[in-house]
XYZ file of C-alpha atoms in Angstrom:
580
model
C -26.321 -8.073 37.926
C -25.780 -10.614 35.344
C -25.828 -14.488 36.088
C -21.978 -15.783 35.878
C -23.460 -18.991 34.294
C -25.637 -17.019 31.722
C -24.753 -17.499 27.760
C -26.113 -14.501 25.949
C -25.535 -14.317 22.142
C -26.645 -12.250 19.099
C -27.227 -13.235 15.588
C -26.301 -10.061 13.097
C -28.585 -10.804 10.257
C -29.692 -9.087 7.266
C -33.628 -7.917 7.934
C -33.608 -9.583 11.979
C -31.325 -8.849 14.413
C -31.929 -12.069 17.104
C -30.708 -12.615 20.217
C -31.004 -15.195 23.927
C -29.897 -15.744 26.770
C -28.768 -19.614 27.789
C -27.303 -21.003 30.636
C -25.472 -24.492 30.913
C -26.561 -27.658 33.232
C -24.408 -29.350 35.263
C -24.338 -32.543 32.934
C -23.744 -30.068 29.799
C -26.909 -29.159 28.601
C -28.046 -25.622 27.626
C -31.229 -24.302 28.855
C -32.859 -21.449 26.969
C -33.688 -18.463 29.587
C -35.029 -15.870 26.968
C -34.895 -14.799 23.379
C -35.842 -11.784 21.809
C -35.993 -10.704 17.753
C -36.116 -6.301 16.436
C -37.072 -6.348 13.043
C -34.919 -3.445 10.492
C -37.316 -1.968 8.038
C -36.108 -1.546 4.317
C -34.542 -3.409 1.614
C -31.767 -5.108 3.358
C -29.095 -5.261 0.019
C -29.179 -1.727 0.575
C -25.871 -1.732 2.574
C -26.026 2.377 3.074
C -28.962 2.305 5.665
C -27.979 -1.096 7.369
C -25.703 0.400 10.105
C -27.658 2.944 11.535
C -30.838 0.544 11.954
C -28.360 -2.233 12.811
C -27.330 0.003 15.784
C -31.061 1.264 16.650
C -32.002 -2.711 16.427
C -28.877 -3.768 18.835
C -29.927 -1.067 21.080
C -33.229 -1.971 21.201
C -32.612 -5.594 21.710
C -29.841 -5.255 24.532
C -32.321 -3.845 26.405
C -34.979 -6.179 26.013
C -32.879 -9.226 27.007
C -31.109 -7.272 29.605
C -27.737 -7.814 28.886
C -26.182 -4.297 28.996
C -22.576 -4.902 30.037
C -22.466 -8.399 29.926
C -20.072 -10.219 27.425
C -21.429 -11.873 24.650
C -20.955 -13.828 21.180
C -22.295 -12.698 18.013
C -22.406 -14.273 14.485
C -22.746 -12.676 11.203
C -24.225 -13.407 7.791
C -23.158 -15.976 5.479
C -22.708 -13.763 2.411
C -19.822 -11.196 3.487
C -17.816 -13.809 4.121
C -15.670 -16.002 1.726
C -15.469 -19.437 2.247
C -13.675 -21.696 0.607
C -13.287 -25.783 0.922
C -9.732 -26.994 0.270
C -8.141 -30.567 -0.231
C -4.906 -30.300 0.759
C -2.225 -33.279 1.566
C -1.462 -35.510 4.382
C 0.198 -32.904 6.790
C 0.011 -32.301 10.227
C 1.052 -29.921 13.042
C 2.749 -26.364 11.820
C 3.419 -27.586 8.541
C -0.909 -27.719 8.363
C -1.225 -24.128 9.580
C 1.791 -23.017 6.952
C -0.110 -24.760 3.787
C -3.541 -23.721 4.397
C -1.914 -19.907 4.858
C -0.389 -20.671 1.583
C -3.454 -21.777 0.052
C -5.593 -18.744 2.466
C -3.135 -16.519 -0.261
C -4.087 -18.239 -3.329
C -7.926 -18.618 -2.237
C -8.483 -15.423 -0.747
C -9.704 -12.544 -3.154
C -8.025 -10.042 -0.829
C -4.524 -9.807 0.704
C -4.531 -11.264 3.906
C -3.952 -8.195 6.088
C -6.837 -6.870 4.452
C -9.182 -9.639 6.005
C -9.457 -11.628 9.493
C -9.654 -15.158 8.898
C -9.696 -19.359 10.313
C -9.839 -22.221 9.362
C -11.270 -25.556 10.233
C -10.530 -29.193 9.804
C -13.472 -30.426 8.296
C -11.994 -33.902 7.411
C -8.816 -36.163 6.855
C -5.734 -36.956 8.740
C -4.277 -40.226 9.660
C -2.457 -40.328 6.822
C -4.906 -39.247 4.337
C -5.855 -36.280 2.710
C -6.939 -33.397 4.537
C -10.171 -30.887 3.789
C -10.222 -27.704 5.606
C -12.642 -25.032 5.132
C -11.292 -21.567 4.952
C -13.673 -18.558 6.117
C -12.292 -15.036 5.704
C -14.453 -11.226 6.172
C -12.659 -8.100 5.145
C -11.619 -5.821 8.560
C -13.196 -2.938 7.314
C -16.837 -3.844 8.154
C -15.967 -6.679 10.647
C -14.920 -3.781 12.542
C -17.747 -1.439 11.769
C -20.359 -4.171 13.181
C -18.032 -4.710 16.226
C -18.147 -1.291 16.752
C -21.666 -0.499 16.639
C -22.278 -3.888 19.171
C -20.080 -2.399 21.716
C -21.447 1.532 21.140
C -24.869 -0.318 22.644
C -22.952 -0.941 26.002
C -22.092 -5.058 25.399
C -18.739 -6.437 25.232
C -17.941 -9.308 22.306
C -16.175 -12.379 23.321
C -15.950 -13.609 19.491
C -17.738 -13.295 16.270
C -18.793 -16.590 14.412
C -20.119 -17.247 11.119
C -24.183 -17.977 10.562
C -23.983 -20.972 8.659
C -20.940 -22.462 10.464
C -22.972 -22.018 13.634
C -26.044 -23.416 12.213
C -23.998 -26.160 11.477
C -22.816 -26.397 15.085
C -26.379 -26.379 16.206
C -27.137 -29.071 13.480
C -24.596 -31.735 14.921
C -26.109 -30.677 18.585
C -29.813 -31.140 17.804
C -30.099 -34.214 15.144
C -27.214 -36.563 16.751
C -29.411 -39.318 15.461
C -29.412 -38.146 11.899
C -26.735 -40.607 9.952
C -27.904 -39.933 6.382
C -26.475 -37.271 4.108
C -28.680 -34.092 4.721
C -29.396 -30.462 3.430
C -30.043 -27.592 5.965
C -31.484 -24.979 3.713
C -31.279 -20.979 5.669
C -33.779 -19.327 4.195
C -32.221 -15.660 4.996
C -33.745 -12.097 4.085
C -30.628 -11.502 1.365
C -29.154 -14.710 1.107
C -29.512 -18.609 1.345
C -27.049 -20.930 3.420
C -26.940 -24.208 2.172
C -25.782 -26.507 4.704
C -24.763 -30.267 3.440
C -24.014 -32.550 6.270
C -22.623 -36.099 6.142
C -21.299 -37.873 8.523
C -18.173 -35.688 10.719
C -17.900 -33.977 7.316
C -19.883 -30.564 6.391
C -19.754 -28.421 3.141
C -21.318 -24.950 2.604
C -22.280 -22.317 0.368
C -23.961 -18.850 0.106
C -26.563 -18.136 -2.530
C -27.428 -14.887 -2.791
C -31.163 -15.122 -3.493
C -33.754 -14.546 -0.475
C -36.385 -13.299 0.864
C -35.574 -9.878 0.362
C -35.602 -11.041 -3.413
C -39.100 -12.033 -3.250
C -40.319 -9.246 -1.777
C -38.768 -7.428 -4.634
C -40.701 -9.388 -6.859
C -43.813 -8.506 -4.916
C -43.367 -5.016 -5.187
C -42.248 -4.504 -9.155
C -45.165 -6.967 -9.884
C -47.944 -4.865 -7.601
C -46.306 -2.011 -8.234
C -45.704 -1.172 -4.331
C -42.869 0.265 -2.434
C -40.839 -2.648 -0.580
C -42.147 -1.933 2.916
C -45.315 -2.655 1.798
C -44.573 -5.618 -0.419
C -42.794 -7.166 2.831
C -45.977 -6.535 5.099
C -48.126 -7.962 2.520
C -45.605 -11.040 1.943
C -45.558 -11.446 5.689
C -49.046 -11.637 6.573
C -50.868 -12.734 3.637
C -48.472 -14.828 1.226
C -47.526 -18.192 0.924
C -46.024 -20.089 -2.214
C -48.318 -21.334 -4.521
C -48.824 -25.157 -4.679
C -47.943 -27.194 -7.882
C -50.354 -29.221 -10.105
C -54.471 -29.343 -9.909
C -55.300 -27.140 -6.730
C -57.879 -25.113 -5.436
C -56.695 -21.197 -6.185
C -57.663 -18.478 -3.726
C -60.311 -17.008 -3.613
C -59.030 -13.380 -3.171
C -57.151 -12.674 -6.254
C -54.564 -10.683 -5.389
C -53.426 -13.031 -2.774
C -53.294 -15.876 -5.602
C -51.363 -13.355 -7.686
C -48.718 -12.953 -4.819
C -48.496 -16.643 -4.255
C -47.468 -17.311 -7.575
C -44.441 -14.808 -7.885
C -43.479 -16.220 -4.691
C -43.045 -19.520 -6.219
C -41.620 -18.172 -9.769
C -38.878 -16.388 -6.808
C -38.466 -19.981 -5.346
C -38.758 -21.319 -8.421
C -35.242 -19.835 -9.465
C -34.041 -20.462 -5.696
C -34.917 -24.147 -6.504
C -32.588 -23.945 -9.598
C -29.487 -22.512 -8.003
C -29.881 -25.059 -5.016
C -30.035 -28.089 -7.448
C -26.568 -26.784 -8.959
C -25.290 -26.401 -5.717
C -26.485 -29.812 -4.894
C -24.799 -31.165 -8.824
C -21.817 -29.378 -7.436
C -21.175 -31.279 -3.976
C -21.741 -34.331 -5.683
C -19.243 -34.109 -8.392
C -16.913 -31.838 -7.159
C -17.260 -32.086 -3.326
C -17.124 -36.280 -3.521
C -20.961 -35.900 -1.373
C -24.025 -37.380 -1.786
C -27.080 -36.825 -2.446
C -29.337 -35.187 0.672
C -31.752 -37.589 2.368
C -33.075 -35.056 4.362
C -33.614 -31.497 4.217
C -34.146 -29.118 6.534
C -35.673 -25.849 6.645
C -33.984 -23.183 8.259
C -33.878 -19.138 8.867
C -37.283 -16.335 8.283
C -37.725 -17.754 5.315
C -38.799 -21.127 6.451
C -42.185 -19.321 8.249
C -43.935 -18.789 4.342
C -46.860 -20.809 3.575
C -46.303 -23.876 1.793
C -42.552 -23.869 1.353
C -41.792 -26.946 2.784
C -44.222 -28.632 0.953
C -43.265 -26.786 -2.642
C -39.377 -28.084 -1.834
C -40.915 -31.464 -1.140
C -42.172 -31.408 -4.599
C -39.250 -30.028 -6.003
C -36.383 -32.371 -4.248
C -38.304 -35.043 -4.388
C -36.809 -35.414 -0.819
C -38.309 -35.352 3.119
C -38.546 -31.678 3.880
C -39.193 -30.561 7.323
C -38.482 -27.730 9.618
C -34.813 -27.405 11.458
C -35.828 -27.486 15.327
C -33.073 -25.514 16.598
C -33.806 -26.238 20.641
C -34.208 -29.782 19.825
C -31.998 -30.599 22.555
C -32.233 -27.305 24.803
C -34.214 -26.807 27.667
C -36.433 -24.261 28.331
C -36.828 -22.198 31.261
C -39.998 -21.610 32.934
C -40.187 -17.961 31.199
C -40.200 -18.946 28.245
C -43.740 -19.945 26.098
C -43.063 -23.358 24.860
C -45.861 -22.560 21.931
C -43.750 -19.229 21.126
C -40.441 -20.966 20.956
C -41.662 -23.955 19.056
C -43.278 -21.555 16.301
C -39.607 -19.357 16.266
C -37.741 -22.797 16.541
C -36.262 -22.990 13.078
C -34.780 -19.222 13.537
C -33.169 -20.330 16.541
C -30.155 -22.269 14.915
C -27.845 -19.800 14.916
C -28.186 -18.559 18.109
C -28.165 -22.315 19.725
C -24.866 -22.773 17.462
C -23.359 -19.436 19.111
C -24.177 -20.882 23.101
C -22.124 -24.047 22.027
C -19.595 -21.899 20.831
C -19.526 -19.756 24.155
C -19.534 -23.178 25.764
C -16.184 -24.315 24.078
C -17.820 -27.291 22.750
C -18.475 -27.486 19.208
C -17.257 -29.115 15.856
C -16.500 -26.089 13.818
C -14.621 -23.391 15.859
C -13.677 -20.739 13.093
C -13.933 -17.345 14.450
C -13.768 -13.733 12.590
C -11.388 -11.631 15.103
C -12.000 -8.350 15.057
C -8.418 -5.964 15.255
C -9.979 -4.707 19.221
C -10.634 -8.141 20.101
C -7.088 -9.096 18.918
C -5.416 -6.553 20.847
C -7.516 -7.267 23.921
C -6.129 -10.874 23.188
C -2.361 -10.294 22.964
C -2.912 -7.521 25.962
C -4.302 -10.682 27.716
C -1.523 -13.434 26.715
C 1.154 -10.876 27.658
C -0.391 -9.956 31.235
C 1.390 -12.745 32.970
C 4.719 -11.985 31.317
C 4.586 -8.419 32.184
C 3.546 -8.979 35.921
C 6.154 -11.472 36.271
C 8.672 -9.009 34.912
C 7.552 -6.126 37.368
C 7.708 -8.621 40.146
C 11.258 -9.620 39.025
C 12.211 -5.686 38.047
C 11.095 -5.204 42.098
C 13.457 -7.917 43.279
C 16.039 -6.532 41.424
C 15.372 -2.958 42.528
C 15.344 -4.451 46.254
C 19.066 -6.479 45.848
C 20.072 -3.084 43.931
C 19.059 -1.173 47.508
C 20.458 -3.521 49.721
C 23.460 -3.974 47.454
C 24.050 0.139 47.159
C 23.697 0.140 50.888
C 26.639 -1.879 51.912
C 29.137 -0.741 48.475
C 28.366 2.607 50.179
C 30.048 1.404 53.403
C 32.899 0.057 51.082
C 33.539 2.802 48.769
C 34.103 5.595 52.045
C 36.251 3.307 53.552
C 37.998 2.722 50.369
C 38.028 6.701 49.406
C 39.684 7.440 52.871
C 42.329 4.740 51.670
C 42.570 6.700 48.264
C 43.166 10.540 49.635
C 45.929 9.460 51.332
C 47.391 7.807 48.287
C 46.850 10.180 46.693
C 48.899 12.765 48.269
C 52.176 10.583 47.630
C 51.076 10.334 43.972
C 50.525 14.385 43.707
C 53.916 14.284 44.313
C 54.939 11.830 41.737
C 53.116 13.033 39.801
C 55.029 16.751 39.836
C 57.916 15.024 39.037
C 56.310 13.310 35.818
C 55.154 16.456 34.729
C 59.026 18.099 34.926
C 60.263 15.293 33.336
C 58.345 15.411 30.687
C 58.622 19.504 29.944
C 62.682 18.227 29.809
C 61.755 15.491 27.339
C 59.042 17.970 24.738
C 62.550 20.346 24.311
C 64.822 17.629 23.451
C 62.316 16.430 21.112
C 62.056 19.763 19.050
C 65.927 19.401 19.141
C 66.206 16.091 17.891
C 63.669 17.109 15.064
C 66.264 19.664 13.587
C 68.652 16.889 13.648
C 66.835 14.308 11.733
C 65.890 17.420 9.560
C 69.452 17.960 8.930
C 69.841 14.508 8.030
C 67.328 13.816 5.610
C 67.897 16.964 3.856
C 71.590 15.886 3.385
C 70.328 12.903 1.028
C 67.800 15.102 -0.585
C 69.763 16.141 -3.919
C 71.038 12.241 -4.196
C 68.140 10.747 -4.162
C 66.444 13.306 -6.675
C 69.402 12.840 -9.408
C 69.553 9.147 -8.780
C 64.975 9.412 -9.577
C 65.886 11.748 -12.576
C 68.471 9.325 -14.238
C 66.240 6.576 -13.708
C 63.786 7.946 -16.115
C 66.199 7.678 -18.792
C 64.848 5.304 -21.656
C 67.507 6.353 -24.142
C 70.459 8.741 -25.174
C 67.771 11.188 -27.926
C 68.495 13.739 -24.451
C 70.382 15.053 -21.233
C 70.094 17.602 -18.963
C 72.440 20.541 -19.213
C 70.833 22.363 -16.149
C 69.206 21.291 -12.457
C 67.861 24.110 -10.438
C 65.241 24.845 -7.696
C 62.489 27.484 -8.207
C 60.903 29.778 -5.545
C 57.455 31.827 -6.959
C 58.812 30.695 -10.377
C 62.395 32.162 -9.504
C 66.109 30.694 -9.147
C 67.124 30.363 -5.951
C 70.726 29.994 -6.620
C 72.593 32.137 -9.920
C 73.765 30.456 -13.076
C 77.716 30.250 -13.458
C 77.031 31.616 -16.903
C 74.349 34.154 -15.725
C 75.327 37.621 -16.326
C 75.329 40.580 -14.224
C 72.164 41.680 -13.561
C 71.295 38.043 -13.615
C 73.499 37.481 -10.471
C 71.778 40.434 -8.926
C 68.583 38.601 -9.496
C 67.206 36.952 -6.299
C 63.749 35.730 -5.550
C 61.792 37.735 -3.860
C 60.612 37.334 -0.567
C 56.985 35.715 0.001
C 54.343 37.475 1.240
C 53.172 37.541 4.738
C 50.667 34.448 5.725
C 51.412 33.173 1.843
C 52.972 30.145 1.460
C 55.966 29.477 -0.828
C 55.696 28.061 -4.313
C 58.965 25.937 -4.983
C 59.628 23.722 -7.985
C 62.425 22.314 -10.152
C 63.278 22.973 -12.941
C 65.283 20.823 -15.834
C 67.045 22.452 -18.872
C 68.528 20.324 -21.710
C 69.101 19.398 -24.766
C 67.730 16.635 -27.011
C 69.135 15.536 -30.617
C 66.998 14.681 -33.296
C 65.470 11.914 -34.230
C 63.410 9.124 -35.757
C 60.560 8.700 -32.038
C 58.821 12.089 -33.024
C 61.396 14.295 -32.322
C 60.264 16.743 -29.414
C 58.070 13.518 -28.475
C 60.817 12.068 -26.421
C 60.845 15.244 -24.162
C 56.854 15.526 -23.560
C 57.010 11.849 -22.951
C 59.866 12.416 -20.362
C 58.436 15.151 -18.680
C 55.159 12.865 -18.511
C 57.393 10.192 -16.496
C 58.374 13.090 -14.388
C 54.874 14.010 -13.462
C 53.969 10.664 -12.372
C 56.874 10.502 -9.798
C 55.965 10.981 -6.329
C 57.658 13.869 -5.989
C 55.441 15.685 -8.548
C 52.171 14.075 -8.554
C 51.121 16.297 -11.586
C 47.479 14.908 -12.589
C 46.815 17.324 -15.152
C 49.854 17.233 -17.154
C 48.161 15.994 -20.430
C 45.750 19.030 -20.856
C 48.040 21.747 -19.479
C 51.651 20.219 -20.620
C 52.615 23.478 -22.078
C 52.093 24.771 -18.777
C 55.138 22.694 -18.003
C 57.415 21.972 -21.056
C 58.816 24.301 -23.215
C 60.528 22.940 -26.502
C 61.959 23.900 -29.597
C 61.015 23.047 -32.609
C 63.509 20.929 -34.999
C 63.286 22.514 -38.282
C 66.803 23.366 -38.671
C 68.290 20.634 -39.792
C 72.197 22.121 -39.549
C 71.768 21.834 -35.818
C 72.484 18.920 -34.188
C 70.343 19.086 -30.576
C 67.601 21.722 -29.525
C 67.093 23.149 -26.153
C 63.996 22.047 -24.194
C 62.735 23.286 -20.185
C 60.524 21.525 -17.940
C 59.490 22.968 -15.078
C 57.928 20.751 -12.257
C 56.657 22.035 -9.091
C 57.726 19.886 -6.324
C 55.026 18.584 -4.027
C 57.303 18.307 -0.513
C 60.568 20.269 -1.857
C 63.602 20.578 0.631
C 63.425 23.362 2.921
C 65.656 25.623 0.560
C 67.234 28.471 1.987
């Protein structure tokens, strides 16, 4: 069973997968228990075959250092994640976490749901300006490595970033150091550079490495890269500058010199780093420099940056500061020392206590996170749901009591009410039949006033004297309902017919007259009468301009020895009088 007090962490990197197991003093200190490192064969910028040895590495070291189960903190490399340094102004509180989101947008190369990111204070405040550096990993892959760590039977507390935690280590192990320095990770497929001065701390990722010399290796010897890397490993070292000895086997002294044409060009990109913190960045030059990372292990290389800085090079001690336990070889640790950093930098981290505390959240570990935060809520609401549920009991128990003696009450009112209630029920039979006699009334009535108040609407639409109306008469199904005084015979005979079953009547009115002539367009004055008409209420014709011969009927004026000419409109009536 694992040790509550144990630290164990993993460092994801490129060609090493590293991991230890620390445990914390009572006065603070970390002790070192165990440490193991799997190797992952291959080129490591080959990003196809990286998971599946990833996962056969993990495996492999879970079991070494006996963690299965246990929860642990892992960092990853320095070049899938973006980081970014940003000045920003004197803000502090909210108002800092809403401006470097702002500036997280404008920085970031993806959108931000795409990508779990932090930030860190790296310096300002009091007033001053503020630098934070922003450090952001797309989900995708986060998630892939997160997966794969827990498929090998360990939880993950957080994910950190390699340099940031080197960093941490930095400021653990070299308290004393007070000039600017340069921690240089010498990684398989990339290079952290590290600048530290004072509280304040700058990186950046170069992506030239080791696995870039091996490269070189192999094109040069003309040898696959497995075989470059075993011959880099055990027989190469960087080849020294100026008037020196050369080797005596010749290959070897070939390989030594593209090693140092490889760090040769990683030389040139750290100087412009180096150009760039100064001028950019505000820094200062390095003092120091460290030598961090697998890389750090070739022959010579301190010595060839030494000649190239012009600068104290030495190795990065990364348990300067940490105990070891009695199982671990002090010779074996001091030798692995400077590949240590990362994982000393992840125990602070697990420890709470460290300068830089950005951390890459995967979207499980989120989830697990808000699960966690809301925990307390929810059990307080269950406990509060059960209180409730225990007044409701109590509360239904005694409004039980209440309600039979209050239905008892009820029953026997309502046997009077029944009773009233009969009564209601005659009186209002007695009111329905007066109402459907009162309705004929006010029938009666309104249909009294009918014929005045369509004449009095008809005269009103009188603009002039051009015509009058000779005739007023009510249509059914386009037939007179009452007989002309003038009609003849078999026009009085003439009655409308009766409407067919289930068909409603059609009723309408219609106007016959006369108009004289004139100088308004002659039959004008009726079509623009008979358009008044149409927009009465009565009417409501809304298609009396494209079917007004439908309606009017007039005759022409082109006999000029009559004085007036006979015109009909015919207008069916929208709510006519009940005509009998």
């Amino acid at each position: 069973m694992a040790d509550s007090n144990s630290i164990a962490v993993i460092n994801l990197g490129s060609q090493r997968v590293g991991g230890a197991v620390f445990s914390k003093t009572s006065g603070g200190d970390l002790i070192l228990k165990r440490y193991e490192f799997v190797e992952m064969d291959g080129d490591p910028s080959v990003d196809v075959s990286r998971l599946p040895q990833m996962k056969a590495a993990l495996d492999e070291l879970v079991s070494r250092l006996k963690i299965r189960g246990q929860k642990i903190w892992c960092s990853v490399p320095g070049h899938p994640v973006f980081s970014r340094f940003v000045k920003l102004p004197p803000v502090h509180g909210d108002k800092l976490s809403q401006i470097v989101e702002f500036e997280a947008r404008q920085n970031v190369p993806w959108q931000l749901d795409e990508v779990s990111w932090d930030y860190e204070v790296v310096s300002g405040g009091d007033g001053g300006e503020v630098e934070v550096v922003l450090a952001a990993m797309k989900r995708e892959p986060l998630n892939e490595w997160y997966d794969e760590a827990v498929s090998c039977g360990i939880g993950v507390k957080g994910i950190d970033v390699g340099p940031l935690a080197l960093y941490n280590a930095f400021r653990y192990s070299y308290p004393d150091v007070e000039e600017p320095a340069l921690v240089v990770d010498l990684g398989a497929r990339s290079t952290n550079l590290i600048f530290v001065e004072g509280d304040r701390f700058f990186t950046r990722n170069l992506l030239v490495g080791g696995a870039a010399v091996t490269n070189a290796i192999g094109k040069e010897f003309g040898i696959l890269f497995a075989e470059a890397e075993v011959q880099k490993c055990s027989q190469g070292f960087v080849a020294l500058g100026g008037a020196v000895e050369d080797h005596p086997d010749e290959g070897v002294h070939a390989m030594s010199k593209v090693m140092r044409n490889s760090m040769t060009r990683l030389h040139a990109e750290v100087m412009r780093t180096i150009t760039f913190y100064r001028t950019q960045q505000g820094g200062s030059a390095p003092k120091r420099v460290f030598l961090a990372g697998g890389g750090s292990s070739a022959g010579y290389v301190a010595e060839f940056f030494t000649e190239k800085l012009k600068t104290p090079v030495e190795l990065f001690n990364g348990l300067r500061g940490v105990q070891l336990d009695r199982a671990v070889k002090a010779d074996a640790a001091a030798v692995d020392a400077p590949m240590l950093g990362e994982l000393t930098g992840l125990a602070l981290h697990g420890t709470g206590s460290v300068p830089c505390e950005i951390e890459l959240v995967p979207d499980a570990v989120a989830s697990a996170r808000d699960a966690a935060r809301r925990a307390p809520a929810l059990v307080l609401s269950g406990l509060c749901i059960a209180a409730a549920l225990g007044a409701a009991i109590f509360w239904c128990k005694q409004a039980d009591t209440a309600i039979q003696n209050r239905t008892a009450a009820y029953q026997a009112e309502s046997v009077t009410l029944g009773a009233l209630s009969n009564q209601i029920r005659t009186l209002e039979a007695q009111q329905q039949e007066l109402n459907v006699r009162g309705a004929q009334l006010r029938q009666a009535v309104t249909d009294r006033s009918w014929w005045v108040r369509m004449l009095n609407t008809l005269n009103q639409q009188f603009d002039n004297d051009l015509l009058w109306l000779t005739v007023i008469e009510p249509l059914k199904d386009d037939k007179p309902l009452t007989t002309s005084l003038w009609a003849s015979d078999n026009e009085r005979s003439s009655k409308a017919e009766p409407t067919k079953p289930n068909t409603a009547p059609v009723y309408a009115l219609r106007l016959q007259g006369l108009y004289r002539r004139n100088n308004e367009g002659e039959q004008k004055v009726v079509y623009d009468f008979a358009a008044k008409l149409a927009k009465l209420e009565d009417f409501g014709i809304t298609d009396f301009e494209t079917n007004r011969d439908k309606y009017v009927k007039v005759d022409s004026g082109v006999d000029e020895d009559l004085y007036a000419y006979k015109f009909e409109i015919k207008m069916p009536l929208r709510t006519p009088l009940q005509f009998k």
